[in-house]
């Protein structure tokens, strides 16, 4: 996983480390230098025409104490609904949930620094609970806030990022926006992984990036934004750090036939369209709603 970072001292210490995805590098702009051996064969053919990209900013992203995240909403959310913050399951303050473990409605008073378009912190948001969290089949957490979407917009002029409702497609231009580092990574969706295995955990239908997105520690939980629509299509969560097979910080790909592939230096995210059917009125997480396929407790 793109390891959550622990405190400012560790962050500063890691500034001198290498660019492996599980350790922090210097918080500079997006980079595109990748060794030839790290690059997988792409799984798509570039289209003749590409939709005009929208400018992706930090507006709506948040910084956690050890990870990144974003304020998100479903398309039909009401302004008076409690706002939701999206991050990774492995970023929860309660620690990594075990395989098969699902957290629902767990009280939380966690705080988040809300960023504006330029990446400046404009305010502090507070959680009332972890509405949902797991590392089974996916790696996500949803925090319910004490503020509504309207209150956040009125106070800070920031709108929530909208969750895409459809499965993304290979070749889509994306931006990973890290609130922790105030840094973005631009690349394309290279393809999708039947099963992504890392240590004790297995994730399904994961997004694989093209090599340009060299995400690092602290980018865990960052929204993955479709450049053409500005909508969130996934949440950044891991990468193969040193070429090991299926170990912690070294996920491996397993196809439908059980064949294992290791892609050193390649990073991944978990899709978010499948969350939308599970969110009802008032930002309530209802795992019994029609179309909701998230793991249940």
PDB file of C-alpha atoms in Angstrom:
ATOM      1  CA  UNK A   1       0.000   0.000   0.000  1.00  0.00           C
ATOM      2  CA  UNK A   2       1.016   3.624  -0.365  1.00  0.00           C
ATOM      3  CA  UNK A   3       1.811   3.625   3.340  1.00  0.00           C
ATOM      4  CA  UNK A   4       0.076   6.215   5.508  1.00  0.00           C
ATOM      5  CA  UNK A   5       2.644   8.520   7.016  1.00  0.00           C
ATOM      6  CA  UNK A   6       3.030   9.029  10.766  1.00  0.00           C
ATOM      7  CA  UNK A   7       3.630  12.602  11.862  1.00  0.00           C
ATOM      8  CA  UNK A   8       5.612  15.506  10.520  1.00  0.00           C
ATOM      9  CA  UNK A   9       8.964  14.105  11.669  1.00  0.00           C
ATOM     10  CA  UNK A  10       8.566  10.974   9.596  1.00  0.00           C
ATOM     11  CA  UNK A  11       7.388  13.015   6.648  1.00  0.00           C
ATOM     12  CA  UNK A  12      10.484  15.187   6.854  1.00  0.00           C
ATOM     13  CA  UNK A  13      12.725  12.166   7.297  1.00  0.00           C
ATOM     14  CA  UNK A  14      11.301  10.530   4.209  1.00  0.00           C
ATOM     15  CA  UNK A  15      11.845  13.554   2.018  1.00  0.00           C
ATOM     16  CA  UNK A  16      15.272  12.228   1.190  1.00  0.00           C
ATOM     17  CA  UNK A  17      14.061   8.749   0.303  1.00  0.00           C
ATOM     18  CA  UNK A  18      13.669   7.254  -3.142  1.00  0.00           C
ATOM     19  CA  UNK A  19      10.606   7.224  -5.378  1.00  0.00           C
ATOM     20  CA  UNK A  20       9.261   3.781  -4.494  1.00  0.00           C
ATOM     21  CA  UNK A  21       5.500   4.080  -3.932  1.00  0.00           C
ATOM     22  CA  UNK A  22       5.586   3.086  -0.256  1.00  0.00           C
ATOM     23  CA  UNK A  23       7.965   5.860   0.839  1.00  0.00           C
ATOM     24  CA  UNK A  24       7.683   9.603   0.462  1.00  0.00           C
ATOM     25  CA  UNK A  25       9.675  11.613  -2.040  1.00  0.00           C
ATOM     26  CA  UNK A  26      10.137  15.333  -2.295  1.00  0.00           C
ATOM     27  CA  UNK A  27       6.719  17.049  -2.497  1.00  0.00           C
ATOM     28  CA  UNK A  28       7.276  18.660  -5.869  1.00  0.00           C
ATOM     29  CA  UNK A  29       5.239  18.735  -9.052  1.00  0.00           C
ATOM     30  CA  UNK A  30       4.187  15.703 -11.057  1.00  0.00           C
ATOM     31  CA  UNK A  31       7.024  13.747 -12.595  1.00  0.00           C
ATOM     32  CA  UNK A  32       7.128  11.514 -15.630  1.00  0.00           C
ATOM     33  CA  UNK A  33      10.555   9.867 -15.508  1.00  0.00           C
ATOM     34  CA  UNK A  34      10.189   6.068 -15.281  1.00  0.00           C
ATOM     35  CA  UNK A  35      12.754   3.350 -15.951  1.00  0.00           C
ATOM     36  CA  UNK A  36      12.104   1.282 -19.048  1.00  0.00           C
ATOM     37  CA  UNK A  37      11.926  -1.952 -17.108  1.00  0.00           C
ATOM     38  CA  UNK A  38       9.167  -0.539 -14.898  1.00  0.00           C
ATOM     39  CA  UNK A  39       6.823   0.155 -17.804  1.00  0.00           C
ATOM     40  CA  UNK A  40       4.195  -2.488 -18.580  1.00  0.00           C
ATOM     41  CA  UNK A  41       2.771  -2.959 -22.032  1.00  0.00           C
ATOM     42  CA  UNK A  42      -0.229  -0.717 -22.379  1.00  0.00           C
ATOM     43  CA  UNK A  43      -3.612  -2.367 -22.811  1.00  0.00           C
ATOM     44  CA  UNK A  44      -5.274   0.148 -25.058  1.00  0.00           C
ATOM     45  CA  UNK A  45      -4.787   2.068 -28.293  1.00  0.00           C
ATOM     46  CA  UNK A  46      -4.824   5.822 -28.010  1.00  0.00           C
ATOM     47  CA  UNK A  47      -7.911   7.328 -29.651  1.00  0.00           C
ATOM     48  CA  UNK A  48      -7.602   9.660 -32.622  1.00  0.00           C
ATOM     49  CA  UNK A  49      -9.324  12.400 -30.682  1.00  0.00           C
ATOM     50  CA  UNK A  50      -9.188  13.064 -26.976  1.00  0.00           C
ATOM     51  CA  UNK A  51     -11.889  14.996 -25.062  1.00  0.00           C
ATOM     52  CA  UNK A  52     -10.796  18.413 -23.903  1.00  0.00           C
ATOM     53  CA  UNK A  53      -9.442  18.014 -20.397  1.00  0.00           C
ATOM     54  CA  UNK A  54     -10.800  20.101 -17.556  1.00  0.00           C
ATOM     55  CA  UNK A  55      -8.315  21.721 -15.230  1.00  0.00           C
ATOM     56  CA  UNK A  56      -8.017  19.475 -12.163  1.00  0.00           C
ATOM     57  CA  UNK A  57      -7.329  21.442  -8.987  1.00  0.00           C
ATOM     58  CA  UNK A  58      -7.073  20.649  -5.274  1.00  0.00           C
ATOM     59  CA  UNK A  59     -10.504  22.134  -4.517  1.00  0.00           C
ATOM     60  CA  UNK A  60     -12.450  19.626  -2.437  1.00  0.00           C
ATOM     61  CA  UNK A  61      -9.438  17.508  -1.508  1.00  0.00           C
ATOM     62  CA  UNK A  62      -8.415  17.112   2.119  1.00  0.00           C
ATOM     63  CA  UNK A  63      -5.277  16.303   4.067  1.00  0.00           C
ATOM     64  CA  UNK A  64      -5.488  13.685   6.820  1.00  0.00           C
ATOM     65  CA  UNK A  65      -2.837  13.248   9.503  1.00  0.00           C
ATOM     66  CA  UNK A  66      -1.268  10.416   7.503  1.00  0.00           C
ATOM     67  CA  UNK A  67      -3.076  10.191   4.155  1.00  0.00           C
ATOM     68  CA  UNK A  68      -5.041  12.069   1.520  1.00  0.00           C
ATOM     69  CA  UNK A  69      -8.769  12.238   0.836  1.00  0.00           C
ATOM     70  CA  UNK A  70     -11.598  14.259  -0.687  1.00  0.00           C
ATOM     71  CA  UNK A  71     -15.066  15.562   0.078  1.00  0.00           C
ATOM     72  CA  UNK A  72     -17.367  13.608  -2.235  1.00  0.00           C
ATOM     73  CA  UNK A  73     -21.063  13.407  -3.051  1.00  0.00           C
ATOM     74  CA  UNK A  74     -23.373  11.236  -5.103  1.00  0.00           C
ATOM     75  CA  UNK A  75     -25.106  12.985  -8.030  1.00  0.00           C
ATOM     76  CA  UNK A  76     -28.453  13.414  -6.248  1.00  0.00           C
ATOM     77  CA  UNK A  77     -27.115  14.389  -2.825  1.00  0.00           C
ATOM     78  CA  UNK A  78     -29.069  17.194  -1.163  1.00  0.00           C
ATOM     79  CA  UNK A  79     -27.254  20.360  -0.020  1.00  0.00           C
ATOM     80  CA  UNK A  80     -28.473  19.643   3.518  1.00  0.00           C
ATOM     81  CA  UNK A  81     -27.019  16.116   3.595  1.00  0.00           C
ATOM     82  CA  UNK A  82     -24.015  15.537   5.873  1.00  0.00           C
ATOM     83  CA  UNK A  83     -20.882  15.707   3.734  1.00  0.00           C
ATOM     84  CA  UNK A  84     -18.751  12.599   3.176  1.00  0.00           C
ATOM     85  CA  UNK A  85     -14.966  12.278   3.020  1.00  0.00           C
ATOM     86  CA  UNK A  86     -13.472   9.477   0.915  1.00  0.00           C
ATOM     87  CA  UNK A  87     -10.122   7.879   1.739  1.00  0.00           C
ATOM     88  CA  UNK A  88      -8.642   4.359   2.043  1.00  0.00           C
ATOM     89  CA  UNK A  89      -9.599   1.640   4.490  1.00  0.00           C
ATOM     90  CA  UNK A  90      -5.943   1.372   5.438  1.00  0.00           C
ATOM     91  CA  UNK A  91      -5.944   5.073   6.388  1.00  0.00           C
ATOM     92  CA  UNK A  92      -8.506   4.688   9.189  1.00  0.00           C
ATOM     93  CA  UNK A  93      -7.303   5.759  12.635  1.00  0.00           C
ATOM     94  CA  UNK A  94      -8.474   2.406  14.000  1.00  0.00           C
ATOM     95  CA  UNK A  95      -5.812   0.614  11.950  1.00  0.00           C
ATOM     96  CA  UNK A  96      -5.884  -1.778   9.019  1.00  0.00           C
ATOM     97  CA  UNK A  97      -9.116  -3.826   9.004  1.00  0.00           C
ATOM     98  CA  UNK A  98      -8.407  -7.515   8.574  1.00  0.00           C
ATOM     99  CA  UNK A  99      -9.548  -9.602   5.612  1.00  0.00           C
ATOM    100  CA  UNK A 100     -13.321  -9.934   5.777  1.00  0.00           C
ATOM    101  CA  UNK A 101     -13.652  -7.094   8.307  1.00  0.00           C
ATOM    102  CA  UNK A 102     -16.120  -4.298   7.546  1.00  0.00           C
ATOM    103  CA  UNK A 103     -16.498  -1.197   9.729  1.00  0.00           C
ATOM    104  CA  UNK A 104     -19.915   0.494   9.768  1.00  0.00           C
ATOM    105  CA  UNK A 105     -21.052   3.519  11.803  1.00  0.00           C
ATOM    106  CA  UNK A 106     -18.019   3.647  14.080  1.00  0.00           C
ATOM    107  CA  UNK A 107     -17.808   6.919  16.080  1.00  0.00           C
ATOM    108  CA  UNK A 108     -14.957   9.178  15.020  1.00  0.00           C
ATOM    109  CA  UNK A 109     -13.830  12.722  15.782  1.00  0.00           C
ATOM    110  CA  UNK A 110     -11.118  12.794  13.148  1.00  0.00           C
ATOM    111  CA  UNK A 111     -10.302  16.132  11.531  1.00  0.00           C
ATOM    112  CA  UNK A 112      -9.432  16.976   7.930  1.00  0.00           C
ATOM    113  CA  UNK A 113      -7.792  20.048   6.424  1.00  0.00           C
ATOM    114  CA  UNK A 114      -9.904  21.271   3.498  1.00  0.00           C
ATOM    115  CA  UNK A 115      -7.948  22.621   0.520  1.00  0.00           C
ATOM    116  CA  UNK A 116      -8.869  25.208  -2.085  1.00  0.00           C
ATOM    117  CA  UNK A 117      -8.000  25.099  -5.770  1.00  0.00           C
ATOM    118  CA  UNK A 118      -4.393  26.186  -5.226  1.00  0.00           C
ATOM    119  CA  UNK A 119      -3.804  23.687  -2.414  1.00  0.00           C
ATOM    120  CA  UNK A 120      -4.016  26.110   0.492  1.00  0.00           C
ATOM    121  CA  UNK A 121      -5.779  24.949   3.640  1.00  0.00           C
ATOM    122  CA  UNK A 122      -8.947  26.978   4.146  1.00  0.00           C
ATOM    123  CA  UNK A 123     -10.569  25.251   7.107  1.00  0.00           C
ATOM    124  CA  UNK A 124     -10.895  22.208   9.306  1.00  0.00           C
ATOM    125  CA  UNK A 125     -13.665  19.647   8.869  1.00  0.00           C
ATOM    126  CA  UNK A 126     -14.612  17.175  11.585  1.00  0.00           C
ATOM    127  CA  UNK A 127     -16.003  13.662  11.333  1.00  0.00           C
ATOM    128  CA  UNK A 128     -18.905  12.348  13.362  1.00  0.00           C
ATOM    129  CA  UNK A 129     -18.262   8.730  12.399  1.00  0.00           C
ATOM    130  CA  UNK A 130     -16.620   6.292  10.030  1.00  0.00           C
ATOM    131  CA  UNK A 131     -19.719   5.524   7.987  1.00  0.00           C
ATOM    132  CA  UNK A 132     -18.004   2.658   6.141  1.00  0.00           C
ATOM    133  CA  UNK A 133     -14.551   1.155   5.900  1.00  0.00           C
ATOM    134  CA  UNK A 134     -12.974  -2.044   4.622  1.00  0.00           C
ATOM    135  CA  UNK A 135      -9.950  -3.562   2.907  1.00  0.00           C
ATOM    136  CA  UNK A 136     -11.894  -6.543   1.560  1.00  0.00           C
ATOM    137  CA  UNK A 137     -12.513  -6.538  -2.232  1.00  0.00           C
ATOM    138  CA  UNK A 138     -11.670  -2.825  -2.167  1.00  0.00           C
ATOM    139  CA  UNK A 139      -9.728  -0.390   0.027  1.00  0.00           C
ATOM    140  CA  UNK A 140     -11.917   2.515   1.065  1.00  0.00           C
ATOM    141  CA  UNK A 141     -13.278   4.503   3.948  1.00  0.00           C
ATOM    142  CA  UNK A 142     -16.135   6.983   4.050  1.00  0.00           C
ATOM    143  CA  UNK A 143     -16.330   9.455   6.912  1.00  0.00           C
ATOM    144  CA  UNK A 144     -19.546  11.313   7.678  1.00  0.00           C
ATOM    145  CA  UNK A 145     -18.853  14.900   8.690  1.00  0.00           C
ATOM    146  CA  UNK A 146     -20.528  17.201  11.189  1.00  0.00           C
ATOM    147  CA  UNK A 147     -20.964  19.731   8.352  1.00  0.00           C
ATOM    148  CA  UNK A 148     -23.384  19.579   5.436  1.00  0.00           C
ATOM    149  CA  UNK A 149     -22.401  20.163   1.819  1.00  0.00           C
ATOM    150  CA  UNK A 150     -24.138  23.544   1.922  1.00  0.00           C
ATOM    151  CA  UNK A 151     -22.356  24.613   5.107  1.00  0.00           C
ATOM    152  CA  UNK A 152     -18.972  23.764   3.562  1.00  0.00           C
ATOM    153  CA  UNK A 153     -19.787  25.704   0.410  1.00  0.00           C
ATOM    154  CA  UNK A 154     -21.119  28.686   2.359  1.00  0.00           C
ATOM    155  CA  UNK A 155     -18.126  28.780   4.711  1.00  0.00           C
ATOM    156  CA  UNK A 156     -15.308  28.053   2.286  1.00  0.00           C
ATOM    157  CA  UNK A 157     -16.684  28.360  -1.252  1.00  0.00           C
ATOM    158  CA  UNK A 158     -15.703  24.730  -1.914  1.00  0.00           C
ATOM    159  CA  UNK A 159     -17.975  22.219  -3.620  1.00  0.00           C
ATOM    160  CA  UNK A 160     -17.689  18.472  -3.114  1.00  0.00           C
ATOM    161  CA  UNK A 161     -16.294  16.289  -5.897  1.00  0.00           C
ATOM    162  CA  UNK A 162     -18.947  14.191  -7.630  1.00  0.00           C
ATOM    163  CA  UNK A 163     -18.624  10.411  -7.764  1.00  0.00           C
ATOM    164  CA  UNK A 164     -18.884   8.876 -11.233  1.00  0.00           C
ATOM    165  CA  UNK A 165     -21.689   6.331 -11.480  1.00  0.00           C
ATOM    166  CA  UNK A 166     -20.275   4.221 -14.334  1.00  0.00           C
ATOM    167  CA  UNK A 167     -17.295   1.884 -14.647  1.00  0.00           C
ATOM    168  CA  UNK A 168     -14.287   3.807 -16.043  1.00  0.00           C
ATOM    169  CA  UNK A 169     -12.620   2.823 -19.296  1.00  0.00           C
ATOM    170  CA  UNK A 170      -9.026   2.064 -20.229  1.00  0.00           C
ATOM    171  CA  UNK A 171      -7.247   4.973 -21.857  1.00  0.00           C
ATOM    172  CA  UNK A 172      -8.999   7.592 -19.738  1.00  0.00           C
ATOM    173  CA  UNK A 173      -6.757  10.523 -18.817  1.00  0.00           C
ATOM    174  CA  UNK A 174      -6.723  10.886 -15.024  1.00  0.00           C
ATOM    175  CA  UNK A 175      -5.212  12.975 -12.259  1.00  0.00           C
ATOM    176  CA  UNK A 176      -4.400  11.705  -8.773  1.00  0.00           C
ATOM    177  CA  UNK A 177      -4.709  14.718  -6.441  1.00  0.00           C
ATOM    178  CA  UNK A 178      -2.951  14.317  -3.075  1.00  0.00           C
ATOM    179  CA  UNK A 179      -4.141  16.647  -0.348  1.00  0.00           C
ATOM    180  CA  UNK A 180      -1.384  15.431   1.983  1.00  0.00           C
ATOM    181  CA  UNK A 181       1.441  16.468  -0.354  1.00  0.00           C
ATOM    182  CA  UNK A 182      -0.471  19.128  -2.334  1.00  0.00           C
ATOM    183  CA  UNK A 183       0.811  17.338  -5.397  1.00  0.00           C
ATOM    184  CA  UNK A 184      -0.843  15.902  -8.491  1.00  0.00           C
ATOM    185  CA  UNK A 185       0.078  12.963 -10.732  1.00  0.00           C
ATOM    186  CA  UNK A 186      -1.157  12.771 -14.316  1.00  0.00           C
ATOM    187  CA  UNK A 187      -1.389   9.605 -16.392  1.00  0.00           C
ATOM    188  CA  UNK A 188      -3.949   7.296 -18.024  1.00  0.00           C
ATOM    189  CA  UNK A 189      -5.880   4.239 -16.890  1.00  0.00           C
ATOM    190  CA  UNK A 190      -3.795   1.410 -18.327  1.00  0.00           C
ATOM    191  CA  UNK A 191      -6.329  -1.326 -17.605  1.00  0.00           C
ATOM    192  CA  UNK A 192      -8.085  -3.273 -14.883  1.00  0.00           C
ATOM    193  CA  UNK A 193      -6.894  -6.118 -12.664  1.00  0.00           C
ATOM    194  CA  UNK A 194      -9.116  -9.135 -12.001  1.00  0.00           C
ATOM    195  CA  UNK A 195      -7.582  -9.609  -8.559  1.00  0.00           C
ATOM    196  CA  UNK A 196      -4.877  -7.540  -6.922  1.00  0.00           C
ATOM    197  CA  UNK A 197      -3.240  -9.374  -4.012  1.00  0.00           C
ATOM    198  CA  UNK A 198      -1.096  -7.699  -1.371  1.00  0.00           C
ATOM    199  CA  UNK A 199      -0.129  -9.554   1.776  1.00  0.00           C
ATOM    200  CA  UNK A 200      -3.353 -10.710   3.465  1.00  0.00           C
ATOM    201  CA  UNK A 201      -5.660  -8.607   1.285  1.00  0.00           C
ATOM    202  CA  UNK A 202      -7.295  -9.143  -2.102  1.00  0.00           C
ATOM    203  CA  UNK A 203      -8.944  -6.386  -4.148  1.00  0.00           C
ATOM    204  CA  UNK A 204     -11.156  -6.870  -7.193  1.00  0.00           C
ATOM    205  CA  UNK A 205     -11.288  -5.034 -10.529  1.00  0.00           C
ATOM    206  CA  UNK A 206      -8.558  -2.622  -9.502  1.00  0.00           C
ATOM    207  CA  UNK A 207      -7.439   0.293 -11.681  1.00  0.00           C
ATOM    208  CA  UNK A 208      -3.872   0.062 -12.993  1.00  0.00           C
ATOM    209  CA  UNK A 209      -2.132   3.325 -13.934  1.00  0.00           C
ATOM    210  CA  UNK A 210       0.267   3.908 -16.789  1.00  0.00           C
ATOM    211  CA  UNK A 211       3.818   4.417 -15.451  1.00  0.00           C
ATOM    212  CA  UNK A 212       3.670   8.217 -15.243  1.00  0.00           C
ATOM    213  CA  UNK A 213       1.677   8.123 -11.986  1.00  0.00           C
ATOM    214  CA  UNK A 214       4.489   7.414  -9.527  1.00  0.00           C
ATOM    215  CA  UNK A 215       2.459   7.886  -6.360  1.00  0.00           C
ATOM    216  CA  UNK A 216       4.227   7.845  -2.990  1.00  0.00           C
ATOM    217  CA  UNK A 217       3.527   7.389   0.722  1.00  0.00           C
ATOM    218  CA  UNK A 218       0.919   9.883   1.896  1.00  0.00           C
ATOM    219  CA  UNK A 219      -0.971   9.789  -1.425  1.00  0.00           C
ATOM    220  CA  UNK A 220      -3.100   6.924  -0.103  1.00  0.00           C
ATOM    221  CA  UNK A 221      -6.763   7.929  -0.267  1.00  0.00           C
ATOM    222  CA  UNK A 222      -6.276  10.527  -2.989  1.00  0.00           C
ATOM    223  CA  UNK A 223      -9.188  10.917  -5.409  1.00  0.00           C
ATOM    224  CA  UNK A 224      -8.520   9.684  -8.927  1.00  0.00           C
ATOM    225  CA  UNK A 225     -10.216  12.253 -11.145  1.00  0.00           C
ATOM    226  CA  UNK A 226     -11.315  11.854 -14.774  1.00  0.00           C
ATOM    227  CA  UNK A 227      -9.691  14.811 -16.521  1.00  0.00           C
ATOM    228  CA  UNK A 228     -12.568  15.133 -19.011  1.00  0.00           C
ATOM    229  CA  UNK A 229     -15.439  15.158 -16.515  1.00  0.00           C
ATOM    230  CA  UNK A 230     -13.874  16.236 -13.233  1.00  0.00           C
ATOM    231  CA  UNK A 231     -15.587  13.307 -11.500  1.00  0.00           C
ATOM    232  CA  UNK A 232     -13.995  10.847  -9.088  1.00  0.00           C
ATOM    233  CA  UNK A 233     -13.578   7.388 -10.648  1.00  0.00           C
ATOM    234  CA  UNK A 234     -11.313   5.711  -8.075  1.00  0.00           C
ATOM    235  CA  UNK A 235      -9.326   6.116  -4.871  1.00  0.00           C
ATOM    236  CA  UNK A 236      -5.532   5.718  -4.974  1.00  0.00           C
ATOM    237  CA  UNK A 237      -4.234   2.943  -2.715  1.00  0.00           C
ATOM    238  CA  UNK A 238      -1.091   0.987  -3.577  1.00  0.00           C
ATOM    239  CA  UNK A 239       1.863   0.162  -5.806  1.00  0.00           C
ATOM    240  CA  UNK A 240       4.545  -2.472  -6.277  1.00  0.00           C
ATOM    241  CA  UNK A 241       7.592  -1.070  -4.539  1.00  0.00           C
ATOM    242  CA  UNK A 242      10.446  -3.523  -5.117  1.00  0.00           C
ATOM    243  CA  UNK A 243       9.267  -6.248  -7.501  1.00  0.00           C
ATOM    244  CA  UNK A 244       8.349  -8.822  -4.861  1.00  0.00           C
ATOM    245  CA  UNK A 245       5.321 -11.035  -5.462  1.00  0.00           C
ATOM    246  CA  UNK A 246       2.089 -10.505  -3.507  1.00  0.00           C
ATOM    247  CA  UNK A 247       3.812  -9.187  -0.350  1.00  0.00           C
ATOM    248  CA  UNK A 248       3.051  -6.080   1.702  1.00  0.00           C
ATOM    249  CA  UNK A 249       3.788  -3.012  -0.465  1.00  0.00           C
ATOM    250  CA  UNK A 250       4.312  -5.308  -3.459  1.00  0.00           C
ATOM    251  CA  UNK A 251       0.894  -6.239  -4.876  1.00  0.00           C
ATOM    252  CA  UNK A 252       0.665  -8.759  -7.670  1.00  0.00           C
ATOM    253  CA  UNK A 253      -1.943  -9.163 -10.383  1.00  0.00           C
ATOM    254  CA  UNK A 254      -3.894 -12.428 -10.670  1.00  0.00           C
ATOM    255  CA  UNK A 255      -5.963 -13.011 -13.809  1.00  0.00           C
ATOM    256  CA  UNK A 256      -9.075 -15.152 -14.303  1.00  0.00           C
ATOM    257  CA  UNK A 257      -6.898 -18.227 -14.906  1.00  0.00           C
ATOM    258  CA  UNK A 258      -4.834 -17.736 -11.759  1.00  0.00           C
ATOM    259  CA  UNK A 259      -1.759 -16.478 -13.623  1.00  0.00           C
ATOM    260  CA  UNK A 260       0.303 -14.070 -11.522  1.00  0.00           C
ATOM    261  CA  UNK A 261       1.987 -10.961 -12.935  1.00  0.00           C
ATOM    262  CA  UNK A 262       4.309  -8.614 -11.043  1.00  0.00           C
ATOM    263  CA  UNK A 263       4.785  -5.045 -12.309  1.00  0.00           C
ATOM    264  CA  UNK A 264       7.502  -3.322 -10.321  1.00  0.00           C
ATOM    265  CA  UNK A 265       6.996   0.430 -10.021  1.00  0.00           C
ATOM    266  CA  UNK A 266       3.370   0.347 -11.173  1.00  0.00           C
ATOM    267  CA  UNK A 267       0.628   1.826  -9.024  1.00  0.00           C
ATOM    268  CA  UNK A 268      -3.061   1.109  -8.528  1.00  0.00           C
ATOM    269  CA  UNK A 269      -6.410   2.422  -7.313  1.00  0.00           C
ATOM    270  CA  UNK A 270      -9.808   1.057  -6.337  1.00  0.00           C
ATOM    271  CA  UNK A 271     -12.893   1.992  -8.320  1.00  0.00           C
ATOM    272  CA  UNK A 272     -15.605   4.067  -6.641  1.00  0.00           C
ATOM    273  CA  UNK A 273     -18.640   3.859  -8.967  1.00  0.00           C
ATOM    274  CA  UNK A 274     -19.780   0.790  -7.012  1.00  0.00           C
ATOM    275  CA  UNK A 275     -20.106   2.904  -3.841  1.00  0.00           C
ATOM    276  CA  UNK A 276     -22.856   5.093  -5.268  1.00  0.00           C
ATOM    277  CA  UNK A 277     -25.761   2.599  -5.003  1.00  0.00           C
ATOM    278  CA  UNK A 278     -24.903   2.098  -1.309  1.00  0.00           C
ATOM    279  CA  UNK A 279     -25.406   5.760  -0.356  1.00  0.00           C
ATOM    280  CA  UNK A 280     -28.969   6.803   0.385  1.00  0.00           C
ATOM    281  CA  UNK A 281     -30.781   9.941   1.480  1.00  0.00           C
ATOM    282  CA  UNK A 282     -29.020  11.920   4.160  1.00  0.00           C
ATOM    283  CA  UNK A 283     -25.663  10.367   3.177  1.00  0.00           C
ATOM    284  CA  UNK A 284     -26.732   7.175   4.942  1.00  0.00           C
ATOM    285  CA  UNK A 285     -24.741   4.062   4.054  1.00  0.00           C
ATOM    286  CA  UNK A 286     -27.297   1.322   3.384  1.00  0.00           C
ATOM    287  CA  UNK A 287     -25.693  -1.939   2.296  1.00  0.00           C
ATOM    288  CA  UNK A 288     -29.118  -3.430   1.560  1.00  0.00           C
ATOM    289  CA  UNK A 289     -29.967  -0.913  -1.179  1.00  0.00           C
ATOM    290  CA  UNK A 290     -30.590  -2.285  -4.658  1.00  0.00           C
ATOM    291  CA  UNK A 291     -27.361  -2.478  -6.633  1.00  0.00           C
ATOM    292  CA  UNK A 292     -25.115  -2.177  -3.557  1.00  0.00           C
ATOM    293  CA  UNK A 293     -22.377  -4.798  -3.795  1.00  0.00           C
ATOM    294  CA  UNK A 294     -19.906  -3.500  -1.196  1.00  0.00           C
ATOM    295  CA  UNK A 295     -18.784  -6.112   1.339  1.00  0.00           C
ATOM    296  CA  UNK A 296     -21.083  -6.412   4.341  1.00  0.00           C
ATOM    297  CA  UNK A 297     -20.174  -7.067   7.998  1.00  0.00           C
TER     298      UNK A 297
END
